[in-house]
Every structure is written in structure tokens, then in C-alpha cells.
């Protein structure tokens, strides 16, 4: 019975997921919102404010899952209609709210509206004296105007560190195995005794864990740093994936047929799934969007962020498409497959990703120039150009 239920859920849930992803207008939002937040937030609080975007997403997911749980009980075919139609509410709020958002000072400077930019900067900082930061923004704008073709310039050697972040971070984010955990959870919740509502109930529980853990990230990202959360989250996910794989393999066997699965055993597995979701939610979940949005210089920022979002969406689609086939062939080994990538991405963060905490976004190139590996890609011409421009404004802070 459990095996039959598992097959039904695996057939329904991934396909529903793919259909939902295909109609979600996320690309423009994920491209523009992180950049907007990075450009408007004070650098000391940039991480927390940017992760507010991820928190809003997780809260929205939780609300949608709770509503779906109750909509599923409505007869007459109205449940799914309400579920899909309800998306118009946040869409209206987003559309109307965007009309009242101020332009970023960076955008106004790019268009030559210097006085408006200064006033906007005073407004969002709550200060009268913003000359130091304003000069930095003007300098960054002047540097960006020297670049006529941002897409072509992305191929230049000096932007290798930025391209690495724009491609590897979203790739690794999808290969944490978070979707595998989400797909597999309904079977375990069904075993515990949630019955036919296992899929929806598991979404509510994991969604709640997701929200709470994202709050932890908001608290710690500007206090503990990005690297700490990446490394701690990666280690925690790795341990949980190995434990879940061992538990599933011990009881379900290599052929995938379940044995006698006591309720306490399933509870232990579900507990580690929730711990895994928490690790993702305070590390690779929000930081996968935050870090790329704050490391790109202004001259390539839009183009690089577009690549970041595109890579994320492509591999989200790929993982959803191949999930069923991989599950059939690898069984519990699927968890170990993604655990391997967690090891790789944790090593990448440890050796190749610099800390960006408390660093103004206009001074991020100094971080790359001081990195043991990426410094060799930052050409002398590029470095001298930045230094000369900075002579007219604020000197680089000690990072």
C-alpha cells in the first residue's frame, strides 16, 4: 500500500511542480528585486534586507500551502480553481506597490539625474550628509559608462570571478538536492499517518521550517557573514542527506520495496528532513540570490544577474525533468548523489568565495583583487583604473 501511494505521489508531485514552475513569472522578479535591494540597502544591513526578499517568498509559499490544504477539501472542482486564481491577489499587490517604489540612486545617476539621485539617497539613508557615498556612486557610474557592450565584456579575463559566481552559485543551489527532499517527504509523512493529505501536510510543515530558518539567516548574515552560513549549511545538509539515505536504504532496500517501517523510525527520518530544510533555508536558499547580486560591478551588473537567474531556472527545470528517472535507478542513492555536490560546493565556498559582509557594493572589486586565487584575473589596467577614479571620491575602506 505504501509502495502504491509512493508511486502515485511521485507521478503527481513532480509533474505538478513542473507545470507550476512553467507558469510562474519569476524571471523578471528574481533578476530585478535582488539588484534593487542591493543598490538601495546600506552595506552594513544589505544582507538582512536582501534576504527579506527570500523571507517574503517563503512566507508566500507557506500561505499558499496552507490554503491549498484547505482548498483540496472543497468539492465540485472549485479547489484547484481557487488555488490558481488566488495568485492574482499577490500579483495585484506587487503591481500597485511597485508604482510607489523610488528609483535607486544608481539608476538616477546613470540617467544623469544627479540632484534627484542625491535626494533619493538622503531619503533612503535618513541622513542629510551623504556626500561620501554619493561620490562613490558617481565614480562607479563613470566606470560603467566606459563599458559599451556589457554582454561582450563579460568574456573578458577581469570578469572571470564574477562569471564564476553568476554560474556556479545558482548551479550549486539547485544541486543541493532540496527538491529531492521535498519530493520524497510525502511518502514519509504518509507512513507516519497523515493519510491522503500527506503531500499537502508535508508542504505545510516543511514550509513552516523554511520560514523560521530564513529568519535565522536574516539575523546572522550580517553578523556571522556569508561564508559561515554557506559552510555551516553545507555541512549540515551533507550530514542529513547521508543519514536519510542510510535510513531509507536500510528499510526500503536496494530494490526500493519497503520493509516494516515503524512510526518512530519515520519520525526520525522526517526530523532530519526538517533539519536539512532548515540548513538550506538559512544558507544556500537566500544566499544563492544575495551573494551574486552584490558582487557584480555596475558596468556588468544587469547582464551578470541575468545569467545568474537563467542558470538557476535552467537547472531547476533539469532537476525536475530527470528526477523520476534518477529515483528509479538510484533509489536511496539519489540522496548520496546530491550529497556529493554538497561536498563540492562547500569546498568551492571555502577556497574560492570571498567574504562580502559589510563591504560597500561599489568597492567589491577590492575584495577580488585581494583574493589568493582571483587576484591574478584582475588585470593591472583594471586595478589602476579603479584606483585613479577613486582618488576623486572616498578612499577604499580597509577590508
CSV table of C-alpha atoms in Angstrom, one decimal:
chain,number,residue,atom,x,y,z
A,1,UNK,CA,0.0,0.0,0.0
A,2,UNK,CA,2.8,2.4,0.9
A,3,UNK,CA,4.6,1.5,-2.4
A,4,UNK,CA,1.5,2.2,-4.4
A,5,UNK,CA,1.0,5.5,-2.6
A,6,UNK,CA,4.6,6.4,-3.2
A,7,UNK,CA,4.2,5.8,-7.0
A,8,UNK,CA,1.1,8.0,-7.1
A,9,UNK,CA,2.7,10.8,-5.3
A,10,UNK,CA,5.9,10.6,-7.3
A,11,UNK,CA,3.9,10.8,-10.5
A,12,UNK,CA,1.7,13.7,-9.4
A,13,UNK,CA,4.0,15.9,-7.4
A,14,UNK,CA,7.0,16.4,-9.8
A,15,UNK,CA,4.6,17.0,-12.8
A,16,UNK,CA,2.6,19.5,-10.8
A,17,UNK,CA,5.9,21.1,-9.8
A,18,UNK,CA,7.0,21.4,-13.4
A,19,UNK,CA,3.7,22.8,-14.5
A,20,UNK,CA,3.7,25.4,-11.7
A,21,UNK,CA,7.3,26.4,-12.5
A,22,UNK,CA,6.3,26.9,-16.1
A,23,UNK,CA,3.7,29.5,-15.4
A,24,UNK,CA,5.4,31.4,-12.6
A,25,UNK,CA,6.6,34.8,-13.8
A,26,UNK,CA,9.7,34.6,-11.6
A,27,UNK,CA,12.5,35.5,-14.0
A,28,UNK,CA,11.9,39.3,-14.1
A,29,UNK,CA,11.3,39.4,-10.3
A,30,UNK,CA,14.4,37.3,-9.5
A,31,UNK,CA,16.5,39.5,-11.8
A,32,UNK,CA,15.4,42.9,-10.6
A,33,UNK,CA,14.5,42.6,-6.9
A,34,UNK,CA,17.9,41.4,-5.6
A,35,UNK,CA,19.6,44.1,-7.6
A,36,UNK,CA,17.2,46.7,-6.4
A,37,UNK,CA,17.7,45.7,-2.7
A,38,UNK,CA,21.5,45.6,-3.1
A,39,UNK,CA,21.6,49.1,-4.6
A,40,UNK,CA,19.3,50.7,-2.0
A,41,UNK,CA,20.3,48.9,1.2
A,42,UNK,CA,23.1,50.3,3.5
A,43,UNK,CA,26.0,48.0,3.1
A,44,UNK,CA,26.0,47.1,6.9
A,45,UNK,CA,22.5,45.8,6.5
A,46,UNK,CA,22.5,44.7,2.9
A,47,UNK,CA,22.4,41.0,3.7
A,48,UNK,CA,19.5,41.1,6.0
A,49,UNK,CA,17.4,43.4,3.8
A,50,UNK,CA,18.2,41.4,0.7
A,51,UNK,CA,17.2,38.1,2.4
A,52,UNK,CA,13.9,39.8,3.2
A,53,UNK,CA,13.1,39.0,-0.4
A,54,UNK,CA,13.7,35.3,0.3
A,55,UNK,CA,11.6,35.6,3.5
A,56,UNK,CA,8.7,37.0,1.6
A,57,UNK,CA,8.9,34.1,-0.9
A,58,UNK,CA,9.0,31.5,1.9
A,59,UNK,CA,6.0,33.2,3.7
A,60,UNK,CA,4.1,33.3,0.4
A,61,UNK,CA,4.9,29.6,-0.2
A,62,UNK,CA,3.7,28.7,3.4
A,63,UNK,CA,0.5,30.7,2.9
A,64,UNK,CA,-0.2,29.1,-0.4
A,65,UNK,CA,0.5,25.6,1.0
A,66,UNK,CA,-1.9,26.2,3.9
A,67,UNK,CA,-4.6,27.5,1.5
A,68,UNK,CA,-4.1,24.5,-0.8
A,69,UNK,CA,-4.5,22.2,2.2
A,70,UNK,CA,-8.0,23.6,2.8
A,71,UNK,CA,-8.9,24.2,-0.9
A,72,UNK,CA,-8.2,20.4,-1.6
A,73,UNK,CA,-11.2,19.6,0.7
A,74,UNK,CA,-13.6,21.7,-1.5
A,75,UNK,CA,-15.8,19.6,-3.7
A,76,UNK,CA,-17.1,20.4,-7.2
A,77,UNK,CA,-13.8,21.2,-8.8
A,78,UNK,CA,-13.6,24.6,-7.1
A,79,UNK,CA,-10.5,23.8,-5.1
A,80,UNK,CA,-7.9,23.9,-7.9
A,81,UNK,CA,-9.7,27.0,-9.4
A,82,UNK,CA,-9.3,28.9,-6.1
A,83,UNK,CA,-5.7,27.7,-5.8
A,84,UNK,CA,-4.7,29.0,-9.2
A,85,UNK,CA,-6.9,32.1,-9.2
A,86,UNK,CA,-5.7,33.2,-5.8
A,87,UNK,CA,-2.4,34.1,-7.3
A,88,UNK,CA,-4.0,37.3,-8.7
A,89,UNK,CA,-4.0,38.7,-5.1
A,90,UNK,CA,-0.2,39.0,-4.6
A,91,UNK,CA,0.1,40.0,-8.3
A,92,UNK,CA,-2.1,43.0,-7.8
A,93,UNK,CA,-0.3,43.9,-4.5
A,94,UNK,CA,3.1,43.7,-6.3
A,95,UNK,CA,1.9,45.7,-9.3
A,96,UNK,CA,0.3,48.5,-7.3
A,97,UNK,CA,3.2,48.6,-4.7
A,98,UNK,CA,5.8,48.9,-7.5
A,99,UNK,CA,4.2,52.2,-8.5
A,100,UNK,CA,5.3,53.7,-5.2
A,101,UNK,CA,8.9,52.4,-5.2
A,102,UNK,CA,11.6,55.1,-5.7
A,103,UNK,CA,14.2,54.6,-8.3
A,104,UNK,CA,17.6,53.6,-7.0
A,105,UNK,CA,20.3,56.3,-6.7
A,106,UNK,CA,22.4,54.3,-9.1
A,107,UNK,CA,19.7,54.3,-11.7
A,108,UNK,CA,19.1,58.0,-11.5
A,109,UNK,CA,22.9,58.7,-11.7
A,110,UNK,CA,23.1,56.5,-14.8
A,111,UNK,CA,20.4,58.7,-16.4
A,112,UNK,CA,22.1,62.0,-15.4
A,113,UNK,CA,19.6,63.0,-12.7
A,114,UNK,CA,22.3,63.9,-10.1
A,115,UNK,CA,20.1,66.1,-7.8
A,116,UNK,CA,17.3,63.6,-7.8
A,117,UNK,CA,19.8,60.8,-7.0
A,118,UNK,CA,21.2,62.8,-4.1
A,119,UNK,CA,17.7,63.4,-2.7
A,120,UNK,CA,16.7,59.8,-3.1
A,121,UNK,CA,19.9,58.7,-1.3
A,122,UNK,CA,19.1,61.1,1.6
A,123,UNK,CA,15.6,59.7,1.7
A,124,UNK,CA,16.6,56.0,1.9
A,125,UNK,CA,19.5,56.6,4.3
A,126,UNK,CA,17.6,59.0,6.5
A,127,UNK,CA,20.7,61.3,6.5
A,128,UNK,CA,21.4,64.8,5.3
A,129,UNK,CA,25.1,64.3,4.6
A,130,UNK,CA,25.5,61.5,2.0
A,131,UNK,CA,28.4,63.1,0.0
A,132,UNK,CA,30.8,60.3,0.7
A,133,UNK,CA,28.5,57.6,-0.6
A,134,UNK,CA,27.2,59.7,-3.4
A,135,UNK,CA,30.7,60.3,-4.7
A,136,UNK,CA,31.3,56.5,-4.7
A,137,UNK,CA,28.1,56.0,-6.8
A,138,UNK,CA,29.2,58.7,-9.3
A,139,UNK,CA,32.6,57.1,-9.6
A,140,UNK,CA,31.1,53.7,-10.2
A,141,UNK,CA,28.7,55.2,-12.8
A,142,UNK,CA,31.6,56.8,-14.6
A,143,UNK,CA,33.5,53.5,-14.7
A,144,UNK,CA,30.4,51.7,-16.1
A,145,UNK,CA,30.0,54.2,-18.9
A,146,UNK,CA,33.4,53.2,-20.2
A,147,UNK,CA,31.9,49.8,-21.0
A,148,UNK,CA,29.8,49.9,-24.2
A,149,UNK,CA,29.0,46.2,-24.5
A,150,UNK,CA,28.4,44.6,-21.1
A,151,UNK,CA,27.5,41.2,-22.6
A,152,UNK,CA,30.6,41.0,-24.7
A,153,UNK,CA,32.8,42.3,-21.8
A,154,UNK,CA,31.6,39.5,-19.6
A,155,UNK,CA,34.0,37.3,-21.6
A,156,UNK,CA,37.0,39.4,-20.6
A,157,UNK,CA,39.5,37.9,-18.2
A,158,UNK,CA,39.0,40.5,-15.5
A,159,UNK,CA,35.3,39.4,-15.1
A,160,UNK,CA,36.2,35.7,-14.6
A,161,UNK,CA,35.5,35.8,-10.8
A,162,UNK,CA,32.1,37.4,-11.4
A,163,UNK,CA,31.1,34.9,-14.1
A,164,UNK,CA,32.2,32.1,-11.8
A,165,UNK,CA,29.8,33.4,-9.1
A,166,UNK,CA,27.0,34.0,-11.7
A,167,UNK,CA,27.1,30.4,-12.9
A,168,UNK,CA,28.3,28.2,-10.1
A,169,UNK,CA,26.2,29.6,-7.2
A,170,UNK,CA,22.8,29.0,-9.0
A,171,UNK,CA,24.0,25.7,-10.3
A,172,UNK,CA,25.1,24.5,-6.8
A,173,UNK,CA,21.9,25.9,-5.3
A,174,UNK,CA,19.8,23.5,-7.4
A,175,UNK,CA,22.1,20.6,-6.8
A,176,UNK,CA,21.8,20.8,-3.1
A,177,UNK,CA,19.1,18.3,-3.5
A,178,UNK,CA,16.4,20.4,-1.9
A,179,UNK,CA,13.8,19.4,-4.5
A,180,UNK,CA,14.6,15.7,-3.9
A,181,UNK,CA,13.9,16.2,-0.2
A,182,UNK,CA,10.6,18.0,-1.0
A,183,UNK,CA,9.5,15.2,-3.4
A,184,UNK,CA,10.4,12.4,-1.1
A,185,UNK,CA,8.8,13.8,2.1
A,186,UNK,CA,5.2,13.0,1.3
A,187,UNK,CA,5.9,9.2,1.4
A,188,UNK,CA,7.4,9.5,4.9
A,189,UNK,CA,4.6,11.7,6.2
A,190,UNK,CA,2.1,9.2,4.8
A,191,UNK,CA,3.8,6.5,6.7
A,192,UNK,CA,3.6,8.5,10.0
A,193,UNK,CA,-0.2,8.6,9.5
A,194,UNK,CA,-1.2,11.7,7.6
A,195,UNK,CA,-3.1,9.6,5.1
A,196,UNK,CA,-4.2,11.0,1.7
A,197,UNK,CA,-3.3,14.6,2.8
A,198,UNK,CA,0.4,13.6,3.3
A,199,UNK,CA,1.6,15.6,0.3
A,200,UNK,CA,-0.1,18.8,1.3
A,201,UNK,CA,0.6,18.4,5.0
A,202,UNK,CA,4.3,17.8,4.3
A,203,UNK,CA,4.4,21.0,2.3
A,204,UNK,CA,2.9,22.9,5.2
A,205,UNK,CA,5.4,21.5,7.7
A,206,UNK,CA,8.5,22.0,5.5
A,207,UNK,CA,7.2,25.4,4.6
A,208,UNK,CA,7.0,26.4,8.2
A,209,UNK,CA,10.5,25.2,8.8
A,210,UNK,CA,11.6,27.2,5.8
A,211,UNK,CA,10.2,30.4,7.1
A,212,UNK,CA,11.7,30.0,10.6
A,213,UNK,CA,15.1,29.1,9.3
A,214,UNK,CA,15.1,32.1,6.9
A,215,UNK,CA,14.6,34.4,9.9
A,216,UNK,CA,17.8,32.9,11.3
A,217,UNK,CA,19.6,33.8,8.1
A,218,UNK,CA,18.3,37.4,8.4
A,219,UNK,CA,19.7,37.6,11.9
A,220,UNK,CA,23.0,36.1,11.2
A,221,UNK,CA,24.0,37.1,7.6
A,222,UNK,CA,25.5,40.5,8.5
A,223,UNK,CA,26.7,39.3,11.9
A,224,UNK,CA,28.3,35.9,11.1
A,225,UNK,CA,29.0,36.5,7.4
A,226,UNK,CA,28.0,34.8,4.2
A,227,UNK,CA,30.8,32.2,4.2
A,228,UNK,CA,30.0,31.0,7.7
A,229,UNK,CA,26.3,30.4,6.7
A,230,UNK,CA,27.4,28.7,3.5
A,231,UNK,CA,29.9,26.4,5.2
A,232,UNK,CA,27.7,25.6,8.2
A,233,UNK,CA,24.6,25.0,6.0
A,234,UNK,CA,26.6,22.8,3.6
A,235,UNK,CA,27.9,20.6,6.4
A,236,UNK,CA,24.5,20.3,8.0
A,237,UNK,CA,22.9,19.3,4.7
A,238,UNK,CA,25.6,16.8,4.0
A,239,UNK,CA,25.1,15.0,7.3
A,240,UNK,CA,21.3,15.0,7.0
A,241,UNK,CA,21.5,13.6,3.4
A,242,UNK,CA,23.8,10.8,4.5
A,243,UNK,CA,21.6,9.9,7.4
A,244,UNK,CA,18.3,10.0,5.4
A,245,UNK,CA,20.0,7.9,2.6
A,246,UNK,CA,21.1,5.3,5.2
A,247,UNK,CA,17.7,5.2,6.9
A,248,UNK,CA,15.8,4.8,3.6
A,249,UNK,CA,18.2,2.3,2.3
A,250,UNK,CA,18.1,0.2,5.5
A,251,UNK,CA,14.3,-0.1,5.5
A,252,UNK,CA,13.4,0.2,1.8
A,253,UNK,CA,16.3,-1.8,0.5
A,254,UNK,CA,18.2,-1.6,-2.8
A,255,UNK,CA,15.2,-2.8,-4.8
A,256,UNK,CA,13.0,0.0,-3.4
A,257,UNK,CA,10.4,-2.2,-1.7
A,258,UNK,CA,9.6,-1.0,1.8
A,259,UNK,CA,10.0,-3.2,4.8
A,260,UNK,CA,8.3,-2.8,8.1
A,261,UNK,CA,8.7,0.9,8.8
A,262,UNK,CA,7.8,1.7,12.4
A,263,UNK,CA,6.3,5.1,13.1
A,264,UNK,CA,9.1,6.2,15.3
A,265,UNK,CA,11.6,5.4,12.6
A,266,UNK,CA,9.7,7.5,10.1
A,267,UNK,CA,9.5,10.3,12.6
A,268,UNK,CA,13.3,10.3,12.9
A,269,UNK,CA,13.7,10.5,9.2
A,270,UNK,CA,11.2,13.3,8.9
A,271,UNK,CA,13.1,15.1,11.7
A,272,UNK,CA,16.3,15.0,9.7
A,273,UNK,CA,14.5,16.2,6.6
A,274,UNK,CA,13.3,19.2,8.5
A,275,UNK,CA,16.8,19.8,9.8
A,276,UNK,CA,18.0,19.6,6.2
A,277,UNK,CA,15.4,22.1,5.0
A,278,UNK,CA,16.4,24.5,7.8
A,279,UNK,CA,20.1,24.3,6.7
A,280,UNK,CA,19.1,25.1,3.2
A,281,UNK,CA,16.8,27.9,4.2
A,282,UNK,CA,19.5,29.8,6.2
A,283,UNK,CA,22.3,29.2,3.7
A,284,UNK,CA,22.0,28.2,0.1
A,285,UNK,CA,18.4,29.3,-0.2
A,286,UNK,CA,18.7,33.0,0.5
A,287,UNK,CA,22.5,33.4,-0.1
A,288,UNK,CA,22.1,31.9,-3.6
A,289,UNK,CA,20.3,35.1,-4.5
A,290,UNK,CA,22.1,37.5,-2.2
A,291,UNK,CA,25.8,36.9,-3.0
A,292,UNK,CA,25.6,37.1,-6.8
A,293,UNK,CA,23.5,40.3,-6.6
A,294,UNK,CA,26.2,42.1,-4.5
A,295,UNK,CA,29.5,41.1,-6.2
A,296,UNK,CA,28.9,42.4,-9.7
A,297,UNK,CA,30.3,45.9,-10.7
A,298,UNK,CA,27.8,48.3,-12.1
A,299,UNK,CA,29.0,48.1,-15.7
A,300,UNK,CA,28.1,44.4,-16.0
A,301,UNK,CA,25.5,44.1,-13.1
A,302,UNK,CA,22.4,43.6,-15.2
A,303,UNK,CA,23.9,41.3,-17.7
A,304,UNK,CA,25.6,39.1,-15.0
A,305,UNK,CA,22.4,39.0,-12.9
A,306,UNK,CA,20.5,37.8,-16.0
A,307,UNK,CA,23.0,35.0,-16.4
A,308,UNK,CA,22.6,34.1,-12.7
A,309,UNK,CA,18.8,33.8,-12.9
A,310,UNK,CA,18.9,32.0,-16.2
A,311,UNK,CA,21.3,29.3,-14.9
A,312,UNK,CA,19.1,28.9,-11.8
A,313,UNK,CA,15.9,28.4,-13.9
A,314,UNK,CA,17.6,26.1,-16.4
A,315,UNK,CA,18.9,23.7,-13.7
A,316,UNK,CA,15.6,23.9,-11.8
A,317,UNK,CA,14.0,22.6,-14.9
A,318,UNK,CA,16.6,20.0,-15.5
A,319,UNK,CA,16.4,18.6,-12.0
A,320,UNK,CA,12.6,18.4,-12.1
A,321,UNK,CA,12.8,16.6,-15.5
A,322,UNK,CA,15.3,13.9,-14.6
A,323,UNK,CA,14.1,13.4,-11.0
A,324,UNK,CA,11.8,10.4,-11.7
A,325,UNK,CA,14.4,8.5,-13.8
A,326,UNK,CA,17.1,9.1,-11.3
A,327,UNK,CA,14.9,8.0,-8.5
A,328,UNK,CA,14.0,4.7,-10.3
A,329,UNK,CA,17.7,3.9,-11.0
A,330,UNK,CA,19.4,5.2,-7.9
A,331,UNK,CA,16.7,4.7,-5.2
A,332,UNK,CA,18.1,6.0,-1.9
A,333,UNK,CA,21.4,6.6,-3.7
A,334,UNK,CA,19.8,9.8,-5.1
A,335,UNK,CA,20.5,11.4,-1.7
A,336,UNK,CA,24.1,10.4,-1.9
A,337,UNK,CA,24.3,11.8,-5.5
A,338,UNK,CA,23.3,15.2,-4.3
A,339,UNK,CA,25.5,14.8,-1.1
A,340,UNK,CA,28.5,14.6,-3.5
A,341,UNK,CA,27.6,18.0,-5.0
A,342,UNK,CA,27.1,19.4,-1.5
A,343,UNK,CA,30.7,18.4,-0.7
A,344,UNK,CA,32.0,20.0,-4.0
A,345,UNK,CA,30.1,23.3,-3.4
A,346,UNK,CA,31.3,23.5,0.2
A,347,UNK,CA,34.9,23.1,-0.9
A,348,UNK,CA,34.2,25.8,-3.6
A,349,UNK,CA,32.9,28.2,-1.0
A,350,UNK,CA,35.8,27.5,1.4
A,351,UNK,CA,38.6,28.2,-1.1
A,352,UNK,CA,37.1,30.4,-3.8
A,353,UNK,CA,34.3,32.6,-2.4
A,354,UNK,CA,35.4,35.7,-0.5
A,355,UNK,CA,33.5,37.2,2.3
A,356,UNK,CA,31.3,40.2,1.3
A,357,UNK,CA,29.9,41.1,4.7
A,358,UNK,CA,30.0,44.9,5.5
A,359,UNK,CA,31.6,45.8,2.1
A,360,UNK,CA,30.1,48.6,0.0
A,361,UNK,CA,28.9,47.2,-3.3
A,362,UNK,CA,31.0,49.8,-5.2
A,363,UNK,CA,34.2,48.6,-3.5
A,364,UNK,CA,33.6,44.9,-4.2
A,365,UNK,CA,36.4,44.7,-6.8
A,366,UNK,CA,38.9,45.3,-4.0
A,367,UNK,CA,37.8,42.0,-2.5
A,368,UNK,CA,38.6,40.2,-5.7
A,369,UNK,CA,42.0,41.9,-6.0
A,370,UNK,CA,43.0,40.7,-2.5
A,371,UNK,CA,41.8,37.1,-3.0
A,372,UNK,CA,44.5,34.5,-3.2
A,373,UNK,CA,43.2,32.9,-6.5
A,374,UNK,CA,41.0,35.5,-8.2
A,375,UNK,CA,43.6,38.3,-7.9
A,376,UNK,CA,45.5,37.1,-10.9
A,377,UNK,CA,42.5,37.7,-13.1
A,378,UNK,CA,42.1,41.3,-12.0
A,379,UNK,CA,44.5,42.9,-14.6
A,380,UNK,CA,46.8,45.8,-13.7
A,381,UNK,CA,44.9,48.1,-16.1
A,382,UNK,CA,41.6,47.3,-14.4
A,383,UNK,CA,43.0,47.8,-10.9
A,384,UNK,CA,44.8,51.1,-11.8
A,385,UNK,CA,41.6,52.4,-13.5
A,386,UNK,CA,39.6,51.9,-10.3
A,387,UNK,CA,42.3,53.5,-8.1
A,388,UNK,CA,42.5,56.6,-10.3
A,389,UNK,CA,38.8,57.0,-10.3
A,390,UNK,CA,38.6,56.6,-6.5
A,391,UNK,CA,41.1,59.5,-6.0
A,392,UNK,CA,38.2,61.9,-6.6
A,393,UNK,CA,36.0,60.2,-4.0
A,394,UNK,CA,36.1,58.1,-1.0
A,395,UNK,CA,39.2,56.0,-0.4
A,396,UNK,CA,38.8,52.3,-0.2
A,397,UNK,CA,37.9,51.1,3.3
A,398,UNK,CA,40.1,48.6,5.0
A,399,UNK,CA,38.5,45.3,4.0
